Tab-separated table of C-alpha atoms and ligand atoms in Angstrom:
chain	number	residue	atom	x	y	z
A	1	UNK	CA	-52.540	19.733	45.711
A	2	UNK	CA	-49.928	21.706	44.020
A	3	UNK	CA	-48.396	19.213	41.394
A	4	UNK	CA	-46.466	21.283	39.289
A	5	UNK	CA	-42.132	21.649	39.673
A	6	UNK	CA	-39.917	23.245	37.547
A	7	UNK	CA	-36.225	21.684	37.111
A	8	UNK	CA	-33.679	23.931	36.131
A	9	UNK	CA	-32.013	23.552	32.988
A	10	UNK	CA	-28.187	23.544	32.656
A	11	UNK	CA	-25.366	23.775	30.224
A	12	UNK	CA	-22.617	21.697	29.871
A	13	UNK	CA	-19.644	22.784	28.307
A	14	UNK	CA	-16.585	20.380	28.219
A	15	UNK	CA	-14.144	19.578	25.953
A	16	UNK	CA	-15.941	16.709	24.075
A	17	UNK	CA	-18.944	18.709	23.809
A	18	UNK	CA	-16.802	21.426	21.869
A	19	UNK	CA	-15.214	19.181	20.019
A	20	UNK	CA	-18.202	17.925	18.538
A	21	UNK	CA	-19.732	21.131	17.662
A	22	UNK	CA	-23.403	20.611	19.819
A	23	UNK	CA	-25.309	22.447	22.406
A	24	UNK	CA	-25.511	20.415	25.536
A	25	UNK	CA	-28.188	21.083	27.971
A	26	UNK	CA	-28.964	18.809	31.401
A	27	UNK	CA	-32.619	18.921	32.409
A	28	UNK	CA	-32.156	18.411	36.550
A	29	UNK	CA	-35.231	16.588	37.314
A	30	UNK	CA	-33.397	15.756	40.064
A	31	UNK	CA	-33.260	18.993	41.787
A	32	UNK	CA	-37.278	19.638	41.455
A	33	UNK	CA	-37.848	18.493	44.990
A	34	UNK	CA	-35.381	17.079	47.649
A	35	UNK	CA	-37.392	13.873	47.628
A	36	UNK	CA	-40.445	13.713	45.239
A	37	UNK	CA	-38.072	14.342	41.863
A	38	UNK	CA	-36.729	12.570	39.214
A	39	UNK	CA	-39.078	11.118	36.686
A	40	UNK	CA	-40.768	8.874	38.861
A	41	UNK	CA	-42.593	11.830	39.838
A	42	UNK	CA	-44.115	12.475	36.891
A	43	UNK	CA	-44.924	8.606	37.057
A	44	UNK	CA	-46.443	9.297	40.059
A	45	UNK	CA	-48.132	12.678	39.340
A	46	UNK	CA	-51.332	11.438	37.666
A	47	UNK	CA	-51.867	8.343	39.579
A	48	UNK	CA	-52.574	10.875	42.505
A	49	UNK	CA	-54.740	12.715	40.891
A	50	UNK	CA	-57.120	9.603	40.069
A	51	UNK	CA	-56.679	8.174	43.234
A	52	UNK	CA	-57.924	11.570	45.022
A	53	UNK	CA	-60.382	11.796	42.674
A	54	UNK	CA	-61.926	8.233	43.377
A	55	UNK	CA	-61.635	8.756	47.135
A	56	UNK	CA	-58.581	6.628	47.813
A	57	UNK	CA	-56.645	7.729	51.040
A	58	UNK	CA	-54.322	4.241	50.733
A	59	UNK	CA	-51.244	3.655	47.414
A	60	UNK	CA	-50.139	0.754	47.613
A	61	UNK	CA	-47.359	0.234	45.666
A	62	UNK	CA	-44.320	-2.774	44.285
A	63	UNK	CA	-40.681	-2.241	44.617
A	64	UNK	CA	-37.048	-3.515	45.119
A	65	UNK	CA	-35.643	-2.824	48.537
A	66	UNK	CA	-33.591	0.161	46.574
A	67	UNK	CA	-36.282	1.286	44.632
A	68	UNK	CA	-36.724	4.801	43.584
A	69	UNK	CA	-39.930	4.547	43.249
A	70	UNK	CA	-40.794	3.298	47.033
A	71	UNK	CA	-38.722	6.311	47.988
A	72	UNK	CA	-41.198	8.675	46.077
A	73	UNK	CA	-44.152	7.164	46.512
A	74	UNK	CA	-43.258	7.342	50.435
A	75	UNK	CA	-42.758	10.978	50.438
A	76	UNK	CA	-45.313	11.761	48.215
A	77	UNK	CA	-47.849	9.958	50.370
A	78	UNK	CA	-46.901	11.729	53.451
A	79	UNK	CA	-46.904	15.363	51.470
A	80	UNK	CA	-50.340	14.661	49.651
A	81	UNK	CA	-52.415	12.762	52.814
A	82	UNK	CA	-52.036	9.594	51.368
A	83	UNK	CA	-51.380	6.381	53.257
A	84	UNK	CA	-48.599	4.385	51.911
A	85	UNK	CA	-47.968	0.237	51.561
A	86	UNK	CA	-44.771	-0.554	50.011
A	87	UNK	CA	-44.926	-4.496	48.817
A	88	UNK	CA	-40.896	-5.004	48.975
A	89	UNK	CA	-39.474	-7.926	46.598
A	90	UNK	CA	-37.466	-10.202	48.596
A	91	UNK	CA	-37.271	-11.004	52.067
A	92	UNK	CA	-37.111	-8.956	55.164
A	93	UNK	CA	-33.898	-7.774	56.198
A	94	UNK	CA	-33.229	-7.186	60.279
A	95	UNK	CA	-31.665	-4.128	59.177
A	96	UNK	CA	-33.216	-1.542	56.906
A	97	UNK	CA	-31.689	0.219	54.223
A	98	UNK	CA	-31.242	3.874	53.583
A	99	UNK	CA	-34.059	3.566	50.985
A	100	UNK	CA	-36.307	1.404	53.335
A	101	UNK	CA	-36.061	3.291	56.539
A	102	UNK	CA	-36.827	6.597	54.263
A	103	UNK	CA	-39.931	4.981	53.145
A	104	UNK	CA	-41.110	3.613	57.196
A	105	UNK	CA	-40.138	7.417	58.145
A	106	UNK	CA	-42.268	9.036	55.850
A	107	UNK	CA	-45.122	6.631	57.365
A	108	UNK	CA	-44.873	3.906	54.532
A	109	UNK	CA	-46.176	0.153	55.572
A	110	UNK	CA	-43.766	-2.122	54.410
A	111	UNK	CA	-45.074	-5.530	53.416
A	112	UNK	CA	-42.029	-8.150	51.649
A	113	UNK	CA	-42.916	-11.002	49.540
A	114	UNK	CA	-40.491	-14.191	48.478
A	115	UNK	CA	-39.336	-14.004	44.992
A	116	UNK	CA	-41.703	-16.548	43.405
A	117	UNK	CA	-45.012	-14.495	44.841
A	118	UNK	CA	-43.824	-10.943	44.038
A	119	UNK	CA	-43.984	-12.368	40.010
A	120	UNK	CA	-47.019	-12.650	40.596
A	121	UNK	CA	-48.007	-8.769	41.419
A	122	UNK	CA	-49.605	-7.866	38.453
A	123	UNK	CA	-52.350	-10.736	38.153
A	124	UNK	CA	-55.331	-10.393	39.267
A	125	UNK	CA	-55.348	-13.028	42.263
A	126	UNK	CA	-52.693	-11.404	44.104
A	127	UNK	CA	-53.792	-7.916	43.867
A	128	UNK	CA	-57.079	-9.595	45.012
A	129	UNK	CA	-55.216	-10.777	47.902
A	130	UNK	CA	-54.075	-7.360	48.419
A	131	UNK	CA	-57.271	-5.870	48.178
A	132	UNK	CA	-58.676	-8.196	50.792
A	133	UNK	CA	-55.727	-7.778	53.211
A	134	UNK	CA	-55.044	-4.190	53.134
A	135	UNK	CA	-58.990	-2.858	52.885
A	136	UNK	CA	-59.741	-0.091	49.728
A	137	UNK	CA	-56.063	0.833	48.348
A	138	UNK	CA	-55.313	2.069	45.306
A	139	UNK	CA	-52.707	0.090	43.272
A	140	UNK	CA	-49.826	1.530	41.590
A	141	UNK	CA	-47.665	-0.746	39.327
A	142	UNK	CA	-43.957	-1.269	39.935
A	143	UNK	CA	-42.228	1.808	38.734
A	144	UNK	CA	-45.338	3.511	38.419
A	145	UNK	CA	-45.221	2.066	34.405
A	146	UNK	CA	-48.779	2.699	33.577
A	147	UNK	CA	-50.965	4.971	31.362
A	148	UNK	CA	-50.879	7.696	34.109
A	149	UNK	CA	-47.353	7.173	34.303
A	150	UNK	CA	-46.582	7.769	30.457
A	151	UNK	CA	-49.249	10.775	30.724
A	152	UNK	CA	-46.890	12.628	33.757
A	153	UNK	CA	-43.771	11.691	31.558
A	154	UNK	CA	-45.584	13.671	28.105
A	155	UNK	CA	-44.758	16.564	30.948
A	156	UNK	CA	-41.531	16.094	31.230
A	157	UNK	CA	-39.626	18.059	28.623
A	158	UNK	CA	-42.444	20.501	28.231
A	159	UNK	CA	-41.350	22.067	31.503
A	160	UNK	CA	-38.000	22.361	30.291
A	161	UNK	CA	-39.225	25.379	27.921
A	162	UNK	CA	-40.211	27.787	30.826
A	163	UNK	CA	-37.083	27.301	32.409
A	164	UNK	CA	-35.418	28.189	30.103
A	165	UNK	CA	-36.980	31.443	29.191
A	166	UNK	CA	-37.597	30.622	25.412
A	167	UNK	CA	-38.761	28.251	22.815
A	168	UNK	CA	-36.141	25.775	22.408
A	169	UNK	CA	-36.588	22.666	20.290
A	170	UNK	CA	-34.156	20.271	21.419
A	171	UNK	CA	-32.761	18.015	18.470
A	172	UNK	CA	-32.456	15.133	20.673
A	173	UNK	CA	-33.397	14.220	23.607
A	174	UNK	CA	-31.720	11.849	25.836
A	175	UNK	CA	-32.943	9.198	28.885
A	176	UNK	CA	-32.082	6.583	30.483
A	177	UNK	CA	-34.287	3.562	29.895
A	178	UNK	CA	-35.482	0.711	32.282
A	179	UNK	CA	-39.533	0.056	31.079
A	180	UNK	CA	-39.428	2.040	28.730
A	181	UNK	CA	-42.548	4.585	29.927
A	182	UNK	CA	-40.861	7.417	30.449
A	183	UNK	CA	-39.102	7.435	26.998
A	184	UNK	CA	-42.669	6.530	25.728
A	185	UNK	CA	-44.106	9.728	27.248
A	186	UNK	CA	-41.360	11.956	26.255
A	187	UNK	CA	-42.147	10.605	22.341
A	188	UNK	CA	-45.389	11.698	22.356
A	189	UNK	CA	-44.407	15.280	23.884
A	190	UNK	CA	-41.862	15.656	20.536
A	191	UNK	CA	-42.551	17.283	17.446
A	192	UNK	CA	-41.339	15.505	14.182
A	193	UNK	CA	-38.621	17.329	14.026
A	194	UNK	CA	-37.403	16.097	17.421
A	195	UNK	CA	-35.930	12.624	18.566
A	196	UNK	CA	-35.928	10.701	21.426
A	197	UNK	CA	-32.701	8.770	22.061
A	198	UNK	CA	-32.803	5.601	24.776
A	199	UNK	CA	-30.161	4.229	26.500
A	200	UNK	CA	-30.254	0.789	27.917
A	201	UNK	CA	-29.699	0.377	31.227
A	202	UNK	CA	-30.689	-3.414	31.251
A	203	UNK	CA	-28.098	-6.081	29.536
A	204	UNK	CA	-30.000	-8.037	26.142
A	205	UNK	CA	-32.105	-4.801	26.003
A	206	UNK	CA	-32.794	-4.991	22.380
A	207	UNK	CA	-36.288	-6.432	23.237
A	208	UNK	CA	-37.107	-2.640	24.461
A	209	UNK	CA	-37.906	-1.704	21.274
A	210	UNK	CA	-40.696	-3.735	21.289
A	211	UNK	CA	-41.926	-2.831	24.812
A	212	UNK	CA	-41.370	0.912	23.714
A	213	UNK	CA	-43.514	0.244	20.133
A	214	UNK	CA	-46.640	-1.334	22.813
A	215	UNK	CA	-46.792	1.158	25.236
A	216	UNK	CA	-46.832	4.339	22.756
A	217	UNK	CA	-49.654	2.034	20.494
A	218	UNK	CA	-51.374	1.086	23.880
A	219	UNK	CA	-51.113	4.517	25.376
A	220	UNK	CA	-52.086	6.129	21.789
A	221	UNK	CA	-55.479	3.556	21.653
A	222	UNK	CA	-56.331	4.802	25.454
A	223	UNK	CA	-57.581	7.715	24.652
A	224	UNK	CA	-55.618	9.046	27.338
A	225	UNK	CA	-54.252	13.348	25.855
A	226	UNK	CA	-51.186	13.233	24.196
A	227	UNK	CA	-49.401	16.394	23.036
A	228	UNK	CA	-49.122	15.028	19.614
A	229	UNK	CA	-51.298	12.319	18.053
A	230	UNK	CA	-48.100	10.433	16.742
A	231	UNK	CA	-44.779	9.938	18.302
A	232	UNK	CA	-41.518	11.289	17.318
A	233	UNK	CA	-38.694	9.560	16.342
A	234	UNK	CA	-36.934	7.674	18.718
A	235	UNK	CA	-33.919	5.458	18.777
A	236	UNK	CA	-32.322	2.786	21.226
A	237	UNK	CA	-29.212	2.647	22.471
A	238	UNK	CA	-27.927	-0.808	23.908
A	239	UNK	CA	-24.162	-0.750	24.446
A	240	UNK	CA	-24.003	1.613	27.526
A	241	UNK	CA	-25.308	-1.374	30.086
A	242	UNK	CA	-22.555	-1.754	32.094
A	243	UNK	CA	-23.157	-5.720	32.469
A	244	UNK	CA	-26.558	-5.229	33.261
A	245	UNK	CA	-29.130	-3.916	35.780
A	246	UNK	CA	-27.176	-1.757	38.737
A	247	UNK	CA	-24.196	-3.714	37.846
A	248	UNK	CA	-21.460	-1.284	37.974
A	249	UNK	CA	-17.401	-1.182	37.615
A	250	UNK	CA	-14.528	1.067	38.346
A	251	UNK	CA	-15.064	3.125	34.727
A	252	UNK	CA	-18.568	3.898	36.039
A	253	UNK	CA	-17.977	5.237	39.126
A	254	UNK	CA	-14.631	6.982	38.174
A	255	UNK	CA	-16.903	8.828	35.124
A	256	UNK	CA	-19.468	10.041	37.733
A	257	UNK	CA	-16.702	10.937	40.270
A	258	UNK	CA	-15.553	13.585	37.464
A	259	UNK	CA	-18.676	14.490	35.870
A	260	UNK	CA	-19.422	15.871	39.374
A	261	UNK	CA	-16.488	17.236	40.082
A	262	UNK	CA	-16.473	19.269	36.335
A	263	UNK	CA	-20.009	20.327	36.080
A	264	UNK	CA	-21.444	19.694	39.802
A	265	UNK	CA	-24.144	17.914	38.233
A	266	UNK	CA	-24.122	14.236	40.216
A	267	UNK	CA	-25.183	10.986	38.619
A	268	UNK	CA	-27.016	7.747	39.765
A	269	UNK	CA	-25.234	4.599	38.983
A	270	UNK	CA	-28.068	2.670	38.107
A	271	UNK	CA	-29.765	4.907	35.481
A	272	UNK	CA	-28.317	8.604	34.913
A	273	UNK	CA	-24.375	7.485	35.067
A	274	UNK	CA	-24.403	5.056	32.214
A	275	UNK	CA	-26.459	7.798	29.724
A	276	UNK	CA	-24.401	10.396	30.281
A	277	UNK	CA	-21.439	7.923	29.897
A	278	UNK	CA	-22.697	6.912	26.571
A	279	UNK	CA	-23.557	10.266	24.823
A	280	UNK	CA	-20.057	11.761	25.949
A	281	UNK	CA	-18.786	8.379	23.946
A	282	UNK	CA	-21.410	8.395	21.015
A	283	UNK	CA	-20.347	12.299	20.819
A	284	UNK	CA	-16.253	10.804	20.622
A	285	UNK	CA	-17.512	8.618	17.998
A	286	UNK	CA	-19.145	11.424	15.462
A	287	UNK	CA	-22.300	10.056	16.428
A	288	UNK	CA	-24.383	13.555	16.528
A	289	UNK	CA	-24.130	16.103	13.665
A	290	UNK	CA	-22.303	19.656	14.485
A	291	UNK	CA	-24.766	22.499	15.436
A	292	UNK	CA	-27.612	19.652	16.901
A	293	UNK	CA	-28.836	20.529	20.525
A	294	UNK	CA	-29.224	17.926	23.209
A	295	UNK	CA	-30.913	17.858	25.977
A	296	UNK	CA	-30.362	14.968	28.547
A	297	UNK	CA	-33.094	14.630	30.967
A	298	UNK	CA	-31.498	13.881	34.305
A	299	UNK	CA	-34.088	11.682	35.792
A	300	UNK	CA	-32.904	11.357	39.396
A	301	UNK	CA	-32.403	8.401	41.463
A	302	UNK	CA	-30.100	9.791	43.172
A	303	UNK	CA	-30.824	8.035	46.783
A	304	UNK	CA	-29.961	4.644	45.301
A	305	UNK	CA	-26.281	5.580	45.466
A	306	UNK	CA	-25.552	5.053	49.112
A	307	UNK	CA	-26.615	1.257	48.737
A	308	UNK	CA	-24.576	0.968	45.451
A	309	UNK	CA	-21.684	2.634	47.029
A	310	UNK	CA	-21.832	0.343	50.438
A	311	UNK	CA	-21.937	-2.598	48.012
A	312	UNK	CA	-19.180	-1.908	46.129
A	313	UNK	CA	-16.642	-1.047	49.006
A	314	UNK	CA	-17.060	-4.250	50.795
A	315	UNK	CA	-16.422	-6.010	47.187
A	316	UNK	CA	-13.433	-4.095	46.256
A	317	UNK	CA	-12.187	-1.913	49.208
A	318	UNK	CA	-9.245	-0.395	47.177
A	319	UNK	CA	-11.303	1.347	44.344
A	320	UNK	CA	-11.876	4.775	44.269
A	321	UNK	CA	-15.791	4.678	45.366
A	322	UNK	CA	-16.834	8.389	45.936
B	1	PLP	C1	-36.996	4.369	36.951
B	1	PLP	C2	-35.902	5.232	36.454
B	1	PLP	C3	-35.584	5.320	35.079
B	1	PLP	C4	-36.249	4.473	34.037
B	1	PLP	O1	-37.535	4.859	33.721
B	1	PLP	P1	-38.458	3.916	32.833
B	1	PLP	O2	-39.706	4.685	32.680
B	1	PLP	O3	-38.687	2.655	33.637
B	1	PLP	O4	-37.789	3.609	31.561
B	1	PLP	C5	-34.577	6.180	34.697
B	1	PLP	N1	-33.898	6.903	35.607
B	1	PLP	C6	-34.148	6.835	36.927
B	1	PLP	C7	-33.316	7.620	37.861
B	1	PLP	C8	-35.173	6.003	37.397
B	1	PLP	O5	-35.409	5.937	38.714
């Protein structure tokens, strides 16, 4: 299997980001692939690999009905030979959604479980119960947040050098931040020199500083390869939630609405939207130093935005939803 995409790399030039003296660079993780992209491939990436390697033709996989990482998982089953089971929190809706009947198309099994029971996914009785109901699959965590998953994601801004045709050292790097694996993978891909910046996309997230100091210890005692046997720098960000997990308002959607109308580079709501909102206000604020270079990774998610967008018309019909 071919595992290896290259997102372009693109320059933003707008009047804040003159103003405040930096380079400003978009990695478009989001353009690697019109389905598998985004960094829930890289999640993905070395979970494959084991699973082919073991002899696994099932994933079997956890997700919300809008989940980016069902959609991936889907498609990359169907492009790799894999069989897919999707194990959907919630229950089953007559109708699918755009992200659901993507998944069935691609040949995904969709299973749904209450509430109450999908807690449960990660403990050993359940996945037991899996494992007896479904035959020999291989088990992928929510999100694809595991040690495989922070390996794919020490890949991440590596690939952003051959794109760009020379040896770049970004000053800071910039994600979005749900579990905190993909910002722990990019850490370990930095130099010292280099820092990771994380931006909330959950309300309260201040406790992600502790998830993010356990998986880069946990991933570091693995002895799984790491670019760099310590991690950068990295900082979190927590004012750019937006009232919390895909919660969005009319300042959200009005800033992605532009942003892709400036630099024809479009956002997700849930992740993407609210990062890029908050380093075009932390670079207002004075918040980076003049001459640094920044590189936000754009880390897809894109296909969640026809669910948000249905949502939010039937709540507020007047607002300008794109
Ligand atoms: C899942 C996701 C994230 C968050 O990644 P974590 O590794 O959970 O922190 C960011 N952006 C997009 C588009 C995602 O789908």
């Amino acid at each position: 299997m071919s595992l290896t995409f290259f997102p372009p790399l693109q320059q933003i030039n707008s009047e804040i980001v003159r103003h405040a003296g930096v380079d400003l660079y978009v990695l478009r993780l989001d353009l690697m692939h019109p389905w598998v992209n985004g960094n829930k491939w890289f999640k993905l990436k070395y979970n494959l690999l084991e699973a082919k390697e073991k002899n696994f033709t099932t994933l079997l996989t956890f997700g919300g009905a809008y989940s980016n990482h069902i959609y991936a998982t889907a498609a990359a089953g169907n492009i790799f030979g894999f069989c897919t089971i999707g194990v959907i929190r919630g229950e089953q809706r007559l109708l699918l959604n755009p992200t659901l009947s993507f998944a069935v198309q691609q040949g995904m099994q969709l299973v749904y479980l209450n509430r109450e029971t999908y807690r449960q996914r990660n403990t050993p009785a359940l996945q037991e119960y899996l494992q007896q109901r479904f035959g020999k699959v291989f088990i992928i965590p929510e999100g694809g947040s595991n040690l495989n998953g922070v390996r794919g994601c020490t890949e991440i801004v590596g690939n952003a050098m051959p794109t760009a045709g020379y040896a770049y050292a970004f000053d800071h790097i910039c994600v979005a931040c749900g579990t905190a694996t993909t910002l722990a993978g990019i850490t370990l891909s930095l130099d010292q020199r280099q820092k990771a910046i994380a931006f909330s996309v959950l309300k309260n997230g201040a406790f992600l500083a502790q998830e993010i100091e356990s998986v880069l210890t946990n991933y570091l005692a693995s002895g799984f390869p790491s670019p760099y046997t310590s991690p950068a720098s990295w900082e979190l960000v927590c004012d750019y939630h937006f009232g919390g997990y895909a919660k969005v308002n009319d300042e959200l959607l009005l800033f992605s609405q532009q942003f892709r109308e400036e630099h024809g580079v479009p956002l997700d709501y849930v992740y993407t939207a609210k990062m890029f909102y908050g380093v075009m206000d932390l670079l207002k604020q004075g918040f980076f130093r003049r001459g640094d270079s920044l590189l936000l990774v754009h880390t897809g998610g894109l296909q969640g935005n026809v669910g948000i967008e249905e949502r939010w018309r039937k709540r507020s019909p007047t607002a300008i939803a794109p």
